[in-house]
mmCIF file with all atom_site columns, C-alpha atoms in Angstrom:
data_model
loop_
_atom_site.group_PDB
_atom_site.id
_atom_site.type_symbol
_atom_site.label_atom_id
_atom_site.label_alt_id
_atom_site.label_comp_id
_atom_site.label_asym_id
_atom_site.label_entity_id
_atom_site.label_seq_id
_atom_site.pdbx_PDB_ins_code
_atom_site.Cartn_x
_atom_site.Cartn_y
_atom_site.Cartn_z
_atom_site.occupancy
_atom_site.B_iso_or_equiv
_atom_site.pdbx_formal_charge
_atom_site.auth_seq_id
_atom_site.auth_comp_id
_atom_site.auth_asym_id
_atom_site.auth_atom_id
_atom_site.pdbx_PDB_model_num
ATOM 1   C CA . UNK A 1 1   ? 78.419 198.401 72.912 1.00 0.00 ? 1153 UNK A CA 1
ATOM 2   C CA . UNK A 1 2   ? 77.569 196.651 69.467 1.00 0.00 ? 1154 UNK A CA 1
ATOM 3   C CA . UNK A 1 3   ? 77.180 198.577 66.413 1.00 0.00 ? 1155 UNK A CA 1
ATOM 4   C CA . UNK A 1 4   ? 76.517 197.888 63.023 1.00 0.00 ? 1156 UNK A CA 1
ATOM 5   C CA . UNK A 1 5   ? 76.744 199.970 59.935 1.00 0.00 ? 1157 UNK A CA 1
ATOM 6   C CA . UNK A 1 6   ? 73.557 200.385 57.388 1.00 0.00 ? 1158 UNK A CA 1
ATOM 7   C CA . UNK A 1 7   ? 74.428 202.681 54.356 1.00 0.00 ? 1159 UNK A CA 1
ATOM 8   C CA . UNK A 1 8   ? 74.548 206.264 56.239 1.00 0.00 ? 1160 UNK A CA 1
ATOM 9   C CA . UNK A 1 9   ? 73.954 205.034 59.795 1.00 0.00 ? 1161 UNK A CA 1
ATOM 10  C CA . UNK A 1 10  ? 75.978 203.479 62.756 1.00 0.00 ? 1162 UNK A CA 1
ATOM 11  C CA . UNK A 1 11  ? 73.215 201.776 64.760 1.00 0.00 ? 1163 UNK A CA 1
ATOM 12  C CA . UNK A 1 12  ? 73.738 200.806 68.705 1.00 0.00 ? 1164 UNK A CA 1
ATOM 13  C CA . UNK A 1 13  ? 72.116 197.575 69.630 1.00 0.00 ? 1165 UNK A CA 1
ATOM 14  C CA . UNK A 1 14  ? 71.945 195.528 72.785 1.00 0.00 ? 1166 UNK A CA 1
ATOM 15  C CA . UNK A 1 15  ? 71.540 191.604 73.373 1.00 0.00 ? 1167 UNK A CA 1
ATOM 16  C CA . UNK A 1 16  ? 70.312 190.417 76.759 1.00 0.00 ? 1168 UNK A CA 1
ATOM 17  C CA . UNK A 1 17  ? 69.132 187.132 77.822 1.00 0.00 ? 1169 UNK A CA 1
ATOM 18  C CA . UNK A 1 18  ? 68.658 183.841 75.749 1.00 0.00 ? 1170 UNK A CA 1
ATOM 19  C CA . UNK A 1 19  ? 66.189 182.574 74.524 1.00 0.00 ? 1171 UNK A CA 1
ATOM 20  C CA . UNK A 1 20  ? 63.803 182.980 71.352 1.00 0.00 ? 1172 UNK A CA 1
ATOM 21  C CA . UNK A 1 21  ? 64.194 185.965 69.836 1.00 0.00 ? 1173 UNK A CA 1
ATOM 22  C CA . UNK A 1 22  ? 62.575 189.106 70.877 1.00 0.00 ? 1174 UNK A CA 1
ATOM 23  C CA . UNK A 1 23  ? 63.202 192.834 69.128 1.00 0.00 ? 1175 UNK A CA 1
ATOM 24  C CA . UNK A 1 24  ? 62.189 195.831 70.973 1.00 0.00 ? 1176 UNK A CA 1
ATOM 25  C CA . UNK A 1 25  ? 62.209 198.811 68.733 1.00 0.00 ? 1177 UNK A CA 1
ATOM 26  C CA . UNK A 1 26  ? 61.072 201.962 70.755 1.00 0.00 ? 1178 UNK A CA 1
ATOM 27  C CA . UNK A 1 27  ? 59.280 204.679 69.729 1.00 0.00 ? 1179 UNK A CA 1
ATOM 28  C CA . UNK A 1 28  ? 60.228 208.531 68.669 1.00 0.00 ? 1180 UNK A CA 1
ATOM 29  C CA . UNK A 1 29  ? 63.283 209.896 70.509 1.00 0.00 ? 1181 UNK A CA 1
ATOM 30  C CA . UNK A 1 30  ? 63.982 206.742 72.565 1.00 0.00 ? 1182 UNK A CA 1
ATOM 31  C CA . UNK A 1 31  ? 66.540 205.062 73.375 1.00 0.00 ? 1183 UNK A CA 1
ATOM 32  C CA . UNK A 1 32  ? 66.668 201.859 74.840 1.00 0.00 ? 1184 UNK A CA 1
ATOM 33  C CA . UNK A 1 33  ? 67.450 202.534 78.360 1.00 0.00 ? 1185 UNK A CA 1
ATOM 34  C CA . UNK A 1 34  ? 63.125 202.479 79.748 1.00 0.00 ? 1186 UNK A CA 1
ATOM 35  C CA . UNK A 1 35  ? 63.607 198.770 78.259 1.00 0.00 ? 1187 UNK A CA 1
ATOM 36  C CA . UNK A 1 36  ? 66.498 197.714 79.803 1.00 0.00 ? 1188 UNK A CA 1
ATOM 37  C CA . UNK A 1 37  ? 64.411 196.873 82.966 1.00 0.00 ? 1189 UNK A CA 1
ATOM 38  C CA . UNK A 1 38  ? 61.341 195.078 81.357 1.00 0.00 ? 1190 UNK A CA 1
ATOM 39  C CA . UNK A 1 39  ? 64.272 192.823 79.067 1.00 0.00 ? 1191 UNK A CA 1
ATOM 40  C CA . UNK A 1 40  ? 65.289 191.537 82.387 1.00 0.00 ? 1192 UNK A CA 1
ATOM 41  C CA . UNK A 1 41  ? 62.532 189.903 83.599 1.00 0.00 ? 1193 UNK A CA 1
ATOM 42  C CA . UNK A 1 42  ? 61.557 188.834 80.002 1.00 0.00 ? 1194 UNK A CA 1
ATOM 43  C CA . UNK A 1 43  ? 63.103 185.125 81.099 1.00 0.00 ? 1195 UNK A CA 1
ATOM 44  C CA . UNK A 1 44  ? 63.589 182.520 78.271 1.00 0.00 ? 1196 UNK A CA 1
ATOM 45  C CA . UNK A 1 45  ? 63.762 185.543 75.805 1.00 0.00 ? 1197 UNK A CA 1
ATOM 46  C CA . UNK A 1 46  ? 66.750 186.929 73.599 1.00 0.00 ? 1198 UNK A CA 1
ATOM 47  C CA . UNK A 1 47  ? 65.765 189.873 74.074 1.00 0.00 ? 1199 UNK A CA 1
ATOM 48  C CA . UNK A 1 48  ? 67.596 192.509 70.991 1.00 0.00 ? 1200 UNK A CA 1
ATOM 49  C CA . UNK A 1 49  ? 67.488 196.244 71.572 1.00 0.00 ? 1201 UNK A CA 1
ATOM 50  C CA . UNK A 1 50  ? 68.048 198.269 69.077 1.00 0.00 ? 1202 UNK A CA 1
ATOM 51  C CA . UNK A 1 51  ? 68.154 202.686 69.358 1.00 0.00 ? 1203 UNK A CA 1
ATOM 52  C CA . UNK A 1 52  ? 66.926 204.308 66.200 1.00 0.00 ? 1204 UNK A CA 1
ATOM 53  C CA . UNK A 1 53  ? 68.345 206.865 63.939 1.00 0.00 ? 1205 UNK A CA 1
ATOM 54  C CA . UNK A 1 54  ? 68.307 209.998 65.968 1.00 0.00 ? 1206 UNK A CA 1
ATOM 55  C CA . UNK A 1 55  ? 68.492 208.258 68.898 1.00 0.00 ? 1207 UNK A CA 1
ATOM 56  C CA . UNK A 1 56  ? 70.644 206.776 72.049 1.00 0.00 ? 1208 UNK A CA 1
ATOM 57  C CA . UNK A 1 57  ? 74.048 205.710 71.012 1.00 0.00 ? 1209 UNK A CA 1
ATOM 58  C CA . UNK A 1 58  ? 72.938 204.934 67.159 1.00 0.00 ? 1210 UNK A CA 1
ATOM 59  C CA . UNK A 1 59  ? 74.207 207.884 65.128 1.00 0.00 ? 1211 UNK A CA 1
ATOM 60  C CA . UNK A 1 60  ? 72.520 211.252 64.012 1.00 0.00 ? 1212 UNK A CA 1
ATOM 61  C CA . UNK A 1 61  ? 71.721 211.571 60.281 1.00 0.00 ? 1213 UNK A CA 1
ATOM 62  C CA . UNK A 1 62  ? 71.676 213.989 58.163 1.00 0.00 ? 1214 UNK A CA 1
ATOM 63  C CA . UNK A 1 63  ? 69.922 213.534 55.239 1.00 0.00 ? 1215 UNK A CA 1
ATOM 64  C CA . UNK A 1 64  ? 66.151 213.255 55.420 1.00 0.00 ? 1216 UNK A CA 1
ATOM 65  C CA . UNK A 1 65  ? 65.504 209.156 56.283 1.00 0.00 ? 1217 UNK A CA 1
ATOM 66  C CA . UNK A 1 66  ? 62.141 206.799 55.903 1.00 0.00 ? 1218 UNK A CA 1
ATOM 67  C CA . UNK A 1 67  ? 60.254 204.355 57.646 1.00 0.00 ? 1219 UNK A CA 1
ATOM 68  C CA . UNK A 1 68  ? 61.999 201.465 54.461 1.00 0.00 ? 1220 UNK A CA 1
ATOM 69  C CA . UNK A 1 69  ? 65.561 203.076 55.799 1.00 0.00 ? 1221 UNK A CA 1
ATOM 70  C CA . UNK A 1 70  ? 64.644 202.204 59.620 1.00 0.00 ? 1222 UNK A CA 1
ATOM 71  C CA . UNK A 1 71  ? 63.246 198.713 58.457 1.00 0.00 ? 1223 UNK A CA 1
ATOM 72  C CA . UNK A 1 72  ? 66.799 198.484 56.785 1.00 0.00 ? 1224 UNK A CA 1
ATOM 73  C CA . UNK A 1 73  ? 68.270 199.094 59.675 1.00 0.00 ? 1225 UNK A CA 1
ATOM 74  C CA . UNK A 1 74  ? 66.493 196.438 61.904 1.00 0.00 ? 1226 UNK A CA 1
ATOM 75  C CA . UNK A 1 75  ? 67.664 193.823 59.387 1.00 0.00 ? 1227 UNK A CA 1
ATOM 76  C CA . UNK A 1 76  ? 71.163 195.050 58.994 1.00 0.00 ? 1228 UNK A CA 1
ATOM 77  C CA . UNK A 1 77  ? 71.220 194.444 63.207 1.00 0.00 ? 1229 UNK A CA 1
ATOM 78  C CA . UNK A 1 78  ? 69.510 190.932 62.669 1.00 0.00 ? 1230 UNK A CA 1
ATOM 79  C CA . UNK A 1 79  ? 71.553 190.005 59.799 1.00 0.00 ? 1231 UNK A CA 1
ATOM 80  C CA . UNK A 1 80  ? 74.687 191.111 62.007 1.00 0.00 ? 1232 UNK A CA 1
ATOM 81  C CA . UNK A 1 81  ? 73.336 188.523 64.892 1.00 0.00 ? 1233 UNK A CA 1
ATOM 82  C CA . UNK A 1 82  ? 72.445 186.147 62.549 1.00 0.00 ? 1234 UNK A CA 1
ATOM 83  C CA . UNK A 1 83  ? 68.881 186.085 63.465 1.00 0.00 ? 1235 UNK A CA 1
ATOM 84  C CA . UNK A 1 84  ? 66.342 184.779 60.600 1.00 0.00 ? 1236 UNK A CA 1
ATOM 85  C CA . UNK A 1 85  ? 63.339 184.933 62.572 1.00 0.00 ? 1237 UNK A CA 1
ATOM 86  C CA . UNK A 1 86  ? 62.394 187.187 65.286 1.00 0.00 ? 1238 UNK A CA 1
ATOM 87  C CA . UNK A 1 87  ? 59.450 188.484 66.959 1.00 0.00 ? 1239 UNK A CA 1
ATOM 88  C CA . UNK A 1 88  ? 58.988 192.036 67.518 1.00 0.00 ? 1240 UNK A CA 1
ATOM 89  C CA . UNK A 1 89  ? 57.248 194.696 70.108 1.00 0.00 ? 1241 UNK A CA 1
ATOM 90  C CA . UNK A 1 90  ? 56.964 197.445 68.356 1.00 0.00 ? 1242 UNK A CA 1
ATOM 91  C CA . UNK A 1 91  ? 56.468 200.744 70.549 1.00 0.00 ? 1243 UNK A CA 1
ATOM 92  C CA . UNK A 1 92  ? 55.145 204.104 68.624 1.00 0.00 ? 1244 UNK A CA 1
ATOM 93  C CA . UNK A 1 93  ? 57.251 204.824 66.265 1.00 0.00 ? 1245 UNK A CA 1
ATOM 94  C CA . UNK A 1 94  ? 59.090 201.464 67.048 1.00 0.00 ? 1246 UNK A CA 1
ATOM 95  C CA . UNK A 1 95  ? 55.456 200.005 65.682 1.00 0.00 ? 1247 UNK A CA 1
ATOM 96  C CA . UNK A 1 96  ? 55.679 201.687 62.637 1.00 0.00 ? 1248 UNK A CA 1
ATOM 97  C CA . UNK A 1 97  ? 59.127 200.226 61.643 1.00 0.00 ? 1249 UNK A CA 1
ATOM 98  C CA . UNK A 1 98  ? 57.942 196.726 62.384 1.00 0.00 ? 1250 UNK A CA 1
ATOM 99  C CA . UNK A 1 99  ? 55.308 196.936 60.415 1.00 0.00 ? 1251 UNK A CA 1
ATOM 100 C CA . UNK A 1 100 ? 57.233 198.320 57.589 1.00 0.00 ? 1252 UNK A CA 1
ATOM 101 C CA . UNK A 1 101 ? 59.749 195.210 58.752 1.00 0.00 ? 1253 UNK A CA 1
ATOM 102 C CA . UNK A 1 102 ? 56.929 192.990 58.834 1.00 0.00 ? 1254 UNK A CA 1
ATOM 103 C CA . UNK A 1 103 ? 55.633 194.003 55.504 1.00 0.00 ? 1255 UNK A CA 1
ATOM 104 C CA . UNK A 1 104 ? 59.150 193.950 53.511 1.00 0.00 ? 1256 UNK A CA 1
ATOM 105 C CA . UNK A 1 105 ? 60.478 190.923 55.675 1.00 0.00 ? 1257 UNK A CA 1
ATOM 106 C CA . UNK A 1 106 ? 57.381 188.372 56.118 1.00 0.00 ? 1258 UNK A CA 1
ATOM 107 C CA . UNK A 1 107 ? 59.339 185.207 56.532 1.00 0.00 ? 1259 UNK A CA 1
ATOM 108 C CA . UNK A 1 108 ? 62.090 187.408 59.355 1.00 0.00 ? 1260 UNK A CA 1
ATOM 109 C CA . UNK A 1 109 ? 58.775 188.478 61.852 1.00 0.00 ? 1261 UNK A CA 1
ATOM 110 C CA . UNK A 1 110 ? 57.493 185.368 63.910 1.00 0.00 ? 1262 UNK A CA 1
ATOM 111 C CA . UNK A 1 111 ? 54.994 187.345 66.349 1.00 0.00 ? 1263 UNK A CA 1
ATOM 112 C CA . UNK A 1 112 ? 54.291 191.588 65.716 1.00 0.00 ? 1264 UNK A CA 1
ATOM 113 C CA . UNK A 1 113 ? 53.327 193.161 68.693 1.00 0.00 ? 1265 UNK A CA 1
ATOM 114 C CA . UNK A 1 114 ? 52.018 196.553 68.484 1.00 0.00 ? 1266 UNK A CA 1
ATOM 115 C CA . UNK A 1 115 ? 51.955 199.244 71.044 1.00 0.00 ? 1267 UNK A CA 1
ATOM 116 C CA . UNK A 1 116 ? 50.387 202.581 71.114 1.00 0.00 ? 1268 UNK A CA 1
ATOM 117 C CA . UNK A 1 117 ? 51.088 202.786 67.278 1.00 0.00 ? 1269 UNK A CA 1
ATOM 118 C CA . UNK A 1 118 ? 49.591 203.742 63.826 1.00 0.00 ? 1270 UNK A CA 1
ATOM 119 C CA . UNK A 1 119 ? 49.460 202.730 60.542 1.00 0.00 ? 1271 UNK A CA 1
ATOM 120 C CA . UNK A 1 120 ? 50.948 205.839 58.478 1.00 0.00 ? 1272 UNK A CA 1
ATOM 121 C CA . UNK A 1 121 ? 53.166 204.854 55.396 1.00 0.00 ? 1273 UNK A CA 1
ATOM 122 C CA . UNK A 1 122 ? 55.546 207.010 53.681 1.00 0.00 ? 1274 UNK A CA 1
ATOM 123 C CA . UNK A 1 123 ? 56.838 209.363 56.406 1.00 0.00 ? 1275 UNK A CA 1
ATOM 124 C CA . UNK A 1 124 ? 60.186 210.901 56.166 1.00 0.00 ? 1276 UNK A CA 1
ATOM 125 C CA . UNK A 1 125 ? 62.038 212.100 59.155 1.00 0.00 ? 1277 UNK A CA 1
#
């Protein structure tokens, strides 16, 4: 079980497959067990999954967080694979965080996908 560290939050992540890069973030509440099945047949993919704040075997947090503190946390994970360029399928919430990702990390986001997500900037959790 990988974890990295990002300021006040131990974040679980999970590599399967090889391939070019793809991040799944999921949406509110989720962890990343409903993807585990889909990143298996993704073949020719890295697939990186990633539970949020809140969320699977990533840490609880205490202090009120933001949608810039989740985006922090995707690129602590990347940095910690040593991935510079990734695409992303962003999933509810999990599309909100991309595109703060996308937005604060152009050159990092090869592809955005987007699914049943919103644009809404400056929520805190």
């Amino acid at each position: 079980m990988p974890l990295v560290r990002n300021a006040d939050a131990v974040l679980h992540y999970d590599v399967v497959g090889e391939g070019e890069p793809l991040l799944i973030l999921p949406g509110l509440a989720m962890d990343i067990g409903p993807w585990r099945p889909l990143a298996s047949m993704l073949v020719g993919f890295k697939i990186v999954l990633i539970d949020n704040r809140d969320a699977g075997g990533s840490s609880t947090t205490a202090q009120q967080y933001a949608l810039s503190d989740m985006s922090a946390d995707v690129r602590a994970v990347l940095d910690d694979l040593g991935l510079e360029q990734v695409s992303i399928l962003g999933h509810s919430l999990g599309g909100q965080i991309a595109q703060e990702f996308a937005l604060r990390d152009p050159n990092r986001v090869r592809k955005l996908i987007l699914a049943n997500s919103w644009v809404c900037f400056g929520v805190q959790f």
